[in-house]
Amino acid sequence: MSVIENCQIIELPRIFDARGNLTFVEDQHLPFKMKRVFWIYDVPGGEVRGGHAYRTSEEFVICLSGSMEMLVNDGNKRVMYTLNRSYYGLYIPHCIWRQMINFSTNSVVLVLSSTEYNHDDYIYNFDEFLSLREDMTRWHT
Ligand code: TYD
């Protein structure tokens, strides 16, 4: 089962150019095959996004512009990542609780997901998340 150590910063290629730099992402850079892309923008100061986990979805989160902080939690440990560059992102496996905080003005966050949108994949209740993880741990040991 995924744990906090499975979250990882992945650096993407950078093509430096006097006309402006370029970065790209392909399936080969990610531990999953992407099925959906969405982005978060116009976040009012002080707002918190996320506050859930996914049963199956894996994500790769890049802050394309500005900055924000991603808090990830596997039920045992919490780690906070600052995302503030467009050439790297954070990989988050399934079953990890996440919260996005401290968005800077005009920040734009791009998310690549391993699944299409499915409301039933969400776990919005933290206690439910913890008991699901306990069940999964029992199942796997
Ligand atoms: P949600 O994932 O809860 O946002 P966040 O985690 O950033 O706080 O999604 C917010 C709303 O948008 C929710 O009603 C579902 C909808 N939504 C889609 O319809 N498709 C999508 O791909 C995503 C990510 C969300």
Tab-separated table of N, CA, C and O in Angstrom, residues 80 127 131:
chain	number	residue	atom	x	y	z
A	80	MET	N	5.118	18.223	4.058
A	80	MET	CA	4.665	19.374	3.277
A	80	MET	C	5.663	19.674	2.167
A	80	MET	O	6.860	19.748	2.410
A	127	ASP	N	-11.697	10.232	8.970
A	127	ASP	CA	-11.795	8.989	9.760
A	127	ASP	C	-12.012	7.784	8.846
A	127	ASP	O	-11.461	6.700	9.084
A	131	SER	N	-9.628	4.478	8.498
A	131	SER	CA	-10.063	3.084	8.668
A	131	SER	C	-9.870	2.293	7.373
A	131	SER	O	-9.554	1.104	7.423
